[in-house]
XYZ file of C-alpha atoms in Angstrom:
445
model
C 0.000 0.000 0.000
C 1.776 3.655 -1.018
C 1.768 5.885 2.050
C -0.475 8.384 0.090
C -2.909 5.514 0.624
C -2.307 4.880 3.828
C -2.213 8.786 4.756
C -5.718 9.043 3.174
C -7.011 6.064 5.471
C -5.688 7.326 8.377
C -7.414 10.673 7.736
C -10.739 9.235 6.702
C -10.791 6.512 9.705
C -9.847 9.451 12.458
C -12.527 11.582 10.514
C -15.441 9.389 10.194
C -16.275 9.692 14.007
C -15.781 13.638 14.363
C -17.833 13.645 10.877
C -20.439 11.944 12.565
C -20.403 13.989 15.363
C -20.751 17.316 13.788
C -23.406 15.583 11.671
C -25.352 14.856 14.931
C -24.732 18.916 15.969
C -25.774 19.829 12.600
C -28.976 17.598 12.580
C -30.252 19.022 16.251
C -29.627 22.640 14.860
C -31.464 21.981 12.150
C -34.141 20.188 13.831
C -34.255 22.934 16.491
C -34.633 25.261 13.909
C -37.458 23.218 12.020
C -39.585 23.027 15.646
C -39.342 26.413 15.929
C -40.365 27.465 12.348
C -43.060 25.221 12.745
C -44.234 24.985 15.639
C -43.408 28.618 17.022
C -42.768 30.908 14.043
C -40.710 33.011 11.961
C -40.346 35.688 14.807
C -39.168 32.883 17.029
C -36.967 31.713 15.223
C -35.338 35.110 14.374
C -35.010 35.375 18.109
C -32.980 32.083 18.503
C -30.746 32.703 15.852
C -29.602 36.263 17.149
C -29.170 34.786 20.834
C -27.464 32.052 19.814
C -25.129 34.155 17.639
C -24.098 35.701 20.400
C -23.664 32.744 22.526
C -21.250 31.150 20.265
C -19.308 34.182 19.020
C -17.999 33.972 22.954
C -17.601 30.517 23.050
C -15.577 30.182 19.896
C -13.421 33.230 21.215
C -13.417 32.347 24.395
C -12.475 28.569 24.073
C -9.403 29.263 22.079
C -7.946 27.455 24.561
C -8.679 24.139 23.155
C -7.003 25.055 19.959
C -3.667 25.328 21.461
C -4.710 22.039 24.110
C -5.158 19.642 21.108
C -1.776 20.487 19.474
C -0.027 19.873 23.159
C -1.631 16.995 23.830
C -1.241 15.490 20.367
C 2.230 16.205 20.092
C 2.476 14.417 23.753
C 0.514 11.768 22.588
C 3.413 11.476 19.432
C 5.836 11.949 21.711
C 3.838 9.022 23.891
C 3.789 11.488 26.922
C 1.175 11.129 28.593
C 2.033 12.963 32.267
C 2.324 16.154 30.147
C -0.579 15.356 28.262
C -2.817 14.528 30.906
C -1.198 17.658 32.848
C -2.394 19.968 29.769
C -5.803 18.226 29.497
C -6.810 19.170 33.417
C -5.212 22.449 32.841
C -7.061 23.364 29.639
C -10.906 22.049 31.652
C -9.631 23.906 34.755
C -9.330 27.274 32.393
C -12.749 26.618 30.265
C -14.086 26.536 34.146
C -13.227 29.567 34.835
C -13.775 31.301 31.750
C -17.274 29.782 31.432
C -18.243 31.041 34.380
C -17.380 34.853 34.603
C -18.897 34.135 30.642
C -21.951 33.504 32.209
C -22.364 36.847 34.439
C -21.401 39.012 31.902
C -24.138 38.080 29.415
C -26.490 37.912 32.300
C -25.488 41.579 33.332
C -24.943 43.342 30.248
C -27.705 41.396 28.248
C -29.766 44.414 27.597
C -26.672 46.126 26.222
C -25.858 43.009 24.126
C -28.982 42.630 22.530
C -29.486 45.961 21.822
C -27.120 45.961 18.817
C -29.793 44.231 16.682
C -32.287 46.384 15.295
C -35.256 43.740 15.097
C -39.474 44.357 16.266
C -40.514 44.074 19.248
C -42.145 40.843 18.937
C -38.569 39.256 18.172
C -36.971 41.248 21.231
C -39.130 39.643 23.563
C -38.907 36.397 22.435
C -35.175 37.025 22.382
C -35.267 37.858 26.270
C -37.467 34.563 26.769
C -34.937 32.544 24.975
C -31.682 33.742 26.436
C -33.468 33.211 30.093
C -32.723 29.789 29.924
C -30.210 29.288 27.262
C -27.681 31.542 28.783
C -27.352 28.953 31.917
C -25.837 26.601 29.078
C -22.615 28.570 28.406
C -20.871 27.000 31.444
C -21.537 23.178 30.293
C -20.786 24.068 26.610
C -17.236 25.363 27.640
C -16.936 22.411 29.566
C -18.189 19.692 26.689
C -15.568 21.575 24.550
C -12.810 20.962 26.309
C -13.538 17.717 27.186
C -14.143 17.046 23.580
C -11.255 18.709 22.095
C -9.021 16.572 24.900
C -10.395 13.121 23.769
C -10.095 14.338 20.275
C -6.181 15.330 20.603
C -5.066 11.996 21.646
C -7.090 10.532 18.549
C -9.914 9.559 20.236
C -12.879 10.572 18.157
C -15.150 7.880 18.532
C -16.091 8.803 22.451
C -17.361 12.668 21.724
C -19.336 10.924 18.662
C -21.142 8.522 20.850
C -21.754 11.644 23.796
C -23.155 13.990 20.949
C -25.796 11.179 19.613
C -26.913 10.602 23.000
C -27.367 14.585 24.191
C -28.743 15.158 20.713
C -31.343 12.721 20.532
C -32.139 13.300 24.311
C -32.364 17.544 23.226
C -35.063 16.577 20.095
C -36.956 14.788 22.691
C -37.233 17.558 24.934
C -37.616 20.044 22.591
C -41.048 18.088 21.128
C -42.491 17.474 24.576
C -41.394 21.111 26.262
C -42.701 23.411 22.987
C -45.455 21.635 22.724
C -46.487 20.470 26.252
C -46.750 16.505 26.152
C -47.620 14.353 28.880
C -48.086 16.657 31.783
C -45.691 19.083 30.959
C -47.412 22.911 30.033
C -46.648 24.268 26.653
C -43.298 26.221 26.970
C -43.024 27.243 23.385
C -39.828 28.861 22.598
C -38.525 28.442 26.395
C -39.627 24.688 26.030
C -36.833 24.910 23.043
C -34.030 26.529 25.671
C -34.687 24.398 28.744
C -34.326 20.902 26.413
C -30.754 22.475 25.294
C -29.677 23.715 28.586
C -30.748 20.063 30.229
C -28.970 17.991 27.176
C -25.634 20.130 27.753
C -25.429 19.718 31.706
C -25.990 15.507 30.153
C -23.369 15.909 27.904
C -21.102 17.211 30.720
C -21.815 14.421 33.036
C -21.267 11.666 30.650
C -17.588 13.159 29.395
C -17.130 13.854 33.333
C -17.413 10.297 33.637
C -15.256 9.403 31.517
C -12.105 11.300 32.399
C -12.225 11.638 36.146
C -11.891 7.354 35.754
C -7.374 8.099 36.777
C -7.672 3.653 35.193
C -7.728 5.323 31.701
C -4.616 6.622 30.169
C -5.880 9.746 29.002
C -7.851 11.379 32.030
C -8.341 14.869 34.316
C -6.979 14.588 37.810
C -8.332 17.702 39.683
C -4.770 18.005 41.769
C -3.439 19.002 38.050
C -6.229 21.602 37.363
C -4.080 24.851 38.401
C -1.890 26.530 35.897
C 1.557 25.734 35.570
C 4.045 28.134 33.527
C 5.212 24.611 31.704
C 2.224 23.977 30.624
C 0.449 27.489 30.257
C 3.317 29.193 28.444
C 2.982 27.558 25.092
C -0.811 26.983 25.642
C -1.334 30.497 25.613
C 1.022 30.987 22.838
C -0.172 28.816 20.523
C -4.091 29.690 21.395
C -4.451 33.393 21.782
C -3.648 33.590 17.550
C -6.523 30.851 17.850
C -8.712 33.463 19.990
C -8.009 36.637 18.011
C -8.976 34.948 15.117
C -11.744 33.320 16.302
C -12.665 37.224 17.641
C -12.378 38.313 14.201
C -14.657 35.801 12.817
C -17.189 35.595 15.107
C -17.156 39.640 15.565
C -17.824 39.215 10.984
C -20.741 37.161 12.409
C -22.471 39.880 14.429
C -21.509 42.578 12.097
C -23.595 40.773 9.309
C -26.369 39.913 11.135
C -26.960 43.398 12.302
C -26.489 44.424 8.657
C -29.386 41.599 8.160
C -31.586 42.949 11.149
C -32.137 46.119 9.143
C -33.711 43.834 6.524
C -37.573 42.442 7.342
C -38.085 39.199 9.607
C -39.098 37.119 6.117
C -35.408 37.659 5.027
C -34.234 37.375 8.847
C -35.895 34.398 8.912
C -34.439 33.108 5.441
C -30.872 33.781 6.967
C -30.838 31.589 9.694
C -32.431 28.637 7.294
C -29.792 29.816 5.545
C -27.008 29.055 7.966
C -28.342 25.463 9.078
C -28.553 24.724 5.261
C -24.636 25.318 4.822
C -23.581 23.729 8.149
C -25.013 20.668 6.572
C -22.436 21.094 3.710
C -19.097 22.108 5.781
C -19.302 19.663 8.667
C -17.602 16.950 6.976
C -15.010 19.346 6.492
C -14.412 20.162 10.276
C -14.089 16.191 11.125
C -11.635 16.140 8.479
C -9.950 19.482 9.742
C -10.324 17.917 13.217
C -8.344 14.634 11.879
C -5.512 16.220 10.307
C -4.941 18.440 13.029
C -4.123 15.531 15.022
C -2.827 13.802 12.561
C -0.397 16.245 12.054
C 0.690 17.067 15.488
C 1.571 13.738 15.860
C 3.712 13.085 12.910
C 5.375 16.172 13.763
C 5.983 14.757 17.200
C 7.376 11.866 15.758
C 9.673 14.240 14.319
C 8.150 13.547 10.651
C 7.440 16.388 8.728
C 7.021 14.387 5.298
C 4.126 12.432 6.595
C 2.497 16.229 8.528
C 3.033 17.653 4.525
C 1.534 14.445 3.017
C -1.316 14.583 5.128
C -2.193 18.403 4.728
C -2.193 17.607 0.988
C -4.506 14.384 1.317
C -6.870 16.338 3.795
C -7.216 19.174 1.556
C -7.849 17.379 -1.497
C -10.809 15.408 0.591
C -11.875 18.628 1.978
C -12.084 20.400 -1.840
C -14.239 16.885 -2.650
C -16.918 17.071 -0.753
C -17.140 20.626 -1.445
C -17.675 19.968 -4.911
C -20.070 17.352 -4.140
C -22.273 19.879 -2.047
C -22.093 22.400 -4.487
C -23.755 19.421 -6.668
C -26.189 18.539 -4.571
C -27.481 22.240 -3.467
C -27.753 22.708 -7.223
C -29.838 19.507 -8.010
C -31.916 19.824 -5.131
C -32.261 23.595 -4.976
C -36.268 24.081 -4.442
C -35.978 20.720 -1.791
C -34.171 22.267 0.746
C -35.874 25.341 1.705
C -38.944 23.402 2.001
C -37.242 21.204 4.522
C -37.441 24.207 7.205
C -40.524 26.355 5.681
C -44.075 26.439 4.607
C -43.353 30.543 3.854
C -43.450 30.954 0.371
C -41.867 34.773 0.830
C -39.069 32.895 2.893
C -38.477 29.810 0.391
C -38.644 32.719 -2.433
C -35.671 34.612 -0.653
C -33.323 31.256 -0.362
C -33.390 29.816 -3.351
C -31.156 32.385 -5.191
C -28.711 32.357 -2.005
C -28.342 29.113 -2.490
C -27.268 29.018 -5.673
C -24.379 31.318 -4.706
C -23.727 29.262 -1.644
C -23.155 26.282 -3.996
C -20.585 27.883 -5.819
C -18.750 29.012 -2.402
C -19.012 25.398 -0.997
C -15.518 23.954 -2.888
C -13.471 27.427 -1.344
C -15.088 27.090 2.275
C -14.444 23.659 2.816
C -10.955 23.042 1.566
C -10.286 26.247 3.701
C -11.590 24.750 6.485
C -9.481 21.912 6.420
C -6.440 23.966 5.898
C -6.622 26.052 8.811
C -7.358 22.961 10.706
C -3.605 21.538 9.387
C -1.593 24.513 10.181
C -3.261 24.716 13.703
C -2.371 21.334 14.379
C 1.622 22.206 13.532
C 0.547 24.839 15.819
C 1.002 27.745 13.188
C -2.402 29.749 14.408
C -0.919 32.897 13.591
C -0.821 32.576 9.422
C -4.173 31.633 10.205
C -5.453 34.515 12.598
C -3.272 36.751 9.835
C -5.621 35.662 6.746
C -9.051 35.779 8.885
C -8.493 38.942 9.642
C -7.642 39.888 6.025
C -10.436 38.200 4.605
C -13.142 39.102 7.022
C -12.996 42.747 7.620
C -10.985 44.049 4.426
C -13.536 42.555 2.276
C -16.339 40.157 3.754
C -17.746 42.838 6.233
C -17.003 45.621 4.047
C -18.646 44.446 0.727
C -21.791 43.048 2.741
C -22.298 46.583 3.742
C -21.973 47.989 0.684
C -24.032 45.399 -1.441
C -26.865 45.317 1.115
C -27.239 48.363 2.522
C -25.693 50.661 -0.394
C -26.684 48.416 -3.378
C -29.913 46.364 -2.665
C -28.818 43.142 -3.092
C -30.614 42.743 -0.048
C -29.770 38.919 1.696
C -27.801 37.834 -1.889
C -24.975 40.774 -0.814
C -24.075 38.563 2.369
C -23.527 35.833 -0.367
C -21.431 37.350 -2.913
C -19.106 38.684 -0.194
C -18.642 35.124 1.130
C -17.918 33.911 -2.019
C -15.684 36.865 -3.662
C -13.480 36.931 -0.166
C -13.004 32.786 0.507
C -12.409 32.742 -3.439
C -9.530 34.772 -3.266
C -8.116 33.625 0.651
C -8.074 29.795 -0.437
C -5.578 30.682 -2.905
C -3.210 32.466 -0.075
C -3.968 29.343 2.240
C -2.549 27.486 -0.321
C 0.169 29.049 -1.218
C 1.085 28.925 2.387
C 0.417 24.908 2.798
C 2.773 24.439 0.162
C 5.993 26.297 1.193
C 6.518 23.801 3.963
C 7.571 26.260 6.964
C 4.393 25.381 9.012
C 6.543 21.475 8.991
C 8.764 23.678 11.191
C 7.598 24.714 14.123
C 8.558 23.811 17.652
C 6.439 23.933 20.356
């Protein structure tokens, strides 16, 4: 068998379970997003989308610290290491701790201020404030899940966070139906019925990986003795990650700059957005459990002191990441006037997504294979190239020509689109350009 082959393998049988897993994340956002549409309405589901923006533009930011924890612990686990790994894994939960929590006052105490930046009716600000009631208590466990995750997933296990995600996520669906709707003898919560099912399957999801790693019998595991930072360990973790966390700043800040540019639209485009955005995560989720894979993949080889095998499989990740981009943009194309009718009855809303989609098929081969390469030069733990281009892409010309094309132009919810598209276009080619010249096979950590 060539080592190509066997390079590809590797990727694809580390990927399959983190694959699967983002498929189950992706399939309860878009079935929260269906009950809501459904059962609640467009307003509602407005609401959710904005909150939840918010929500996750700190996480992302916030857990940064997970980037820089997976390429420690898989370079221990190539190095076979594992008292500095398992050192780094209860330092990394001890800091998404204590991040999650002061996380958790500040939205509580500034939430007016927060949610004020949207400029939506009234009827989606107060389901907005009935929504984040409940679904703000579920920062803590989220920061918690991720670094539990992202600690399993390090040392190349992948199958474990799979099997935890299928379980919360079926157990979240469940709740959802009976809370919005009020089955058995539970009252009908509508859109707080939604919140509480989430914020019950995260604390879930935090027990079961709790279980796992506080079992000291395993070789990976968290030993609370470890928990406080050391310089040893929180030098380099902070060195490697806060690159991770300014871009993850920059990106998520792009986020909430669009989607206030979107709030001055009506709540029939509003609504098409965040269809919108469950529609693509369907098509780029693959690509994160194949980012996820060769970040690992590549730590470890450059543990091993390899960097042949790290180049070989940043190549064979990216050219499986460009793949299934392709084959997305296919299938959007073929099955353009399914999809919207997956998530709506609203023939305004349908009317507003199928020409979006078309343009989000064509930016489907450029997002994912960018995806995966940011995911292979974090693993080498080169996150500053990476915070570099984000920022160039996102607010030099993303956030700048969505203004311009919506709110100058008219293209109304297309201009979101064609900004996408022009700027990932153009920063795929730097990426690669970058993956090729080798240096990121370099670095020491």
């Amino acid at each position: 068998m060539t080592k190509k082959k066997t390079t590809t393998q590797n990727i694809v049988s580390l990927s399959l379970p983190a694959i699967i897993d983002m498929s189950f994340d992706t399939l309860l956002g878009m079935a929260d997003t269906l009950m809501i549409s459904w059962m609640i309405g467009n307003a509602a589901l407005s609401a959710s989308g904005f909150v939840n923006q918010i929500i996750f533009t700190l996480i992302f930011v916030f857990t940064a610290f997970n980037t820089g924890g997976t390429a420690l612990i898989s370079r221990s686990f190539g190095e076979g290491n594992y008292t500095r790994l398992n050192k780094t894994v209860s330092e990394v939960v001890f800091l998404n701790l204590l991040l999650g929590l002061l996380i958790t006052a500040a939205c509580y105490i500034f939430k007016d201020q927060i949610f004020s930046i949207f400029e939506t009716s009234e009827e989606v600000q107060l389901y907005i404030g009935r929504y984040f009631k409940w679904i703000g208590l579920s920062i803590l466990p989220m920061f918690l899940s991720f670094s539990f995750a992202a600690s399993l997933r390090g040392s190349g296990n992948t199958s474990t966070p799979m099997k935890i995600t299928l379980i919360a996520n079926l157990f979240n669906i469940a709740g959802n139906y009976i809370l919005i709707k009020g089955l058995f003898f539970f009252s009908p919560l509508g859109i707080e019925g939604a919140a509480i099912a989430t914020l019950a399957a995260r604390w879930l999801t935090v027990a079961m990986y709790a279980a796992i790693l506080l079992d000291l019998r395993k070789k990976v595991h968290l030993h609370l003795k470890d928990m406080l930072p050391t310089k040893a360990i929180f030098a380099p973790l902070f060195r490697i990650s806060f690159p991770g966390a300014v871009e993850q700043a920059l990106i998520q800040g792009s986020f909430i700059a669009v989607n206030v540019i979107i709030s001055t639209l009506d709540t029939t485009s509003e609504a098409a957005y965040r269809i919108l955005i469950n529609l693509e995560s369907i098509s780029y989720m693959p690509a994160v459990g194949i980012s996820i894979a060769a970040a690992t993949l590549t730590g470890k080889a450059l543990g091993e002191n390899d960097p042949e095998a790290a180049y070989l499989t940043g190549k064979q990740s990216t050219f499986l990441g460009l793949s299934w981009g392709v084959f997305m943009a296919a299938m959007f194309l073929l099955f353009l006037n399914l999809w919207p009718r997956l998530f709506t009855s609203d023939q305004g809303v349908i009317n507003a997504i199928i020409p979006v989609l078309v343009l989000s098929a064509f930016l489907q081969p450029f997002l994912n294979a960018m995806l995966v390469m940011s995911g292979v030069l974090r693993g080498s733990g080169n996150t500053r190239i990476v915070m570099q281009l984000s920022f160039l892409r996102v607010w030099l010309f993303n956030v700048p020509l969505a203004f311009i094309l919506i709110r100058l132009l008219g293209f109304d919810l297309k201009g979101a689109w064609y900004a996408e598209l022009i700027s990932y276009a153009l920063f795929c080619i730097v990426m690669f350009a970058k993956l090729m010249q080798r240096k990121w096979t370099e670095i020491k950590i």
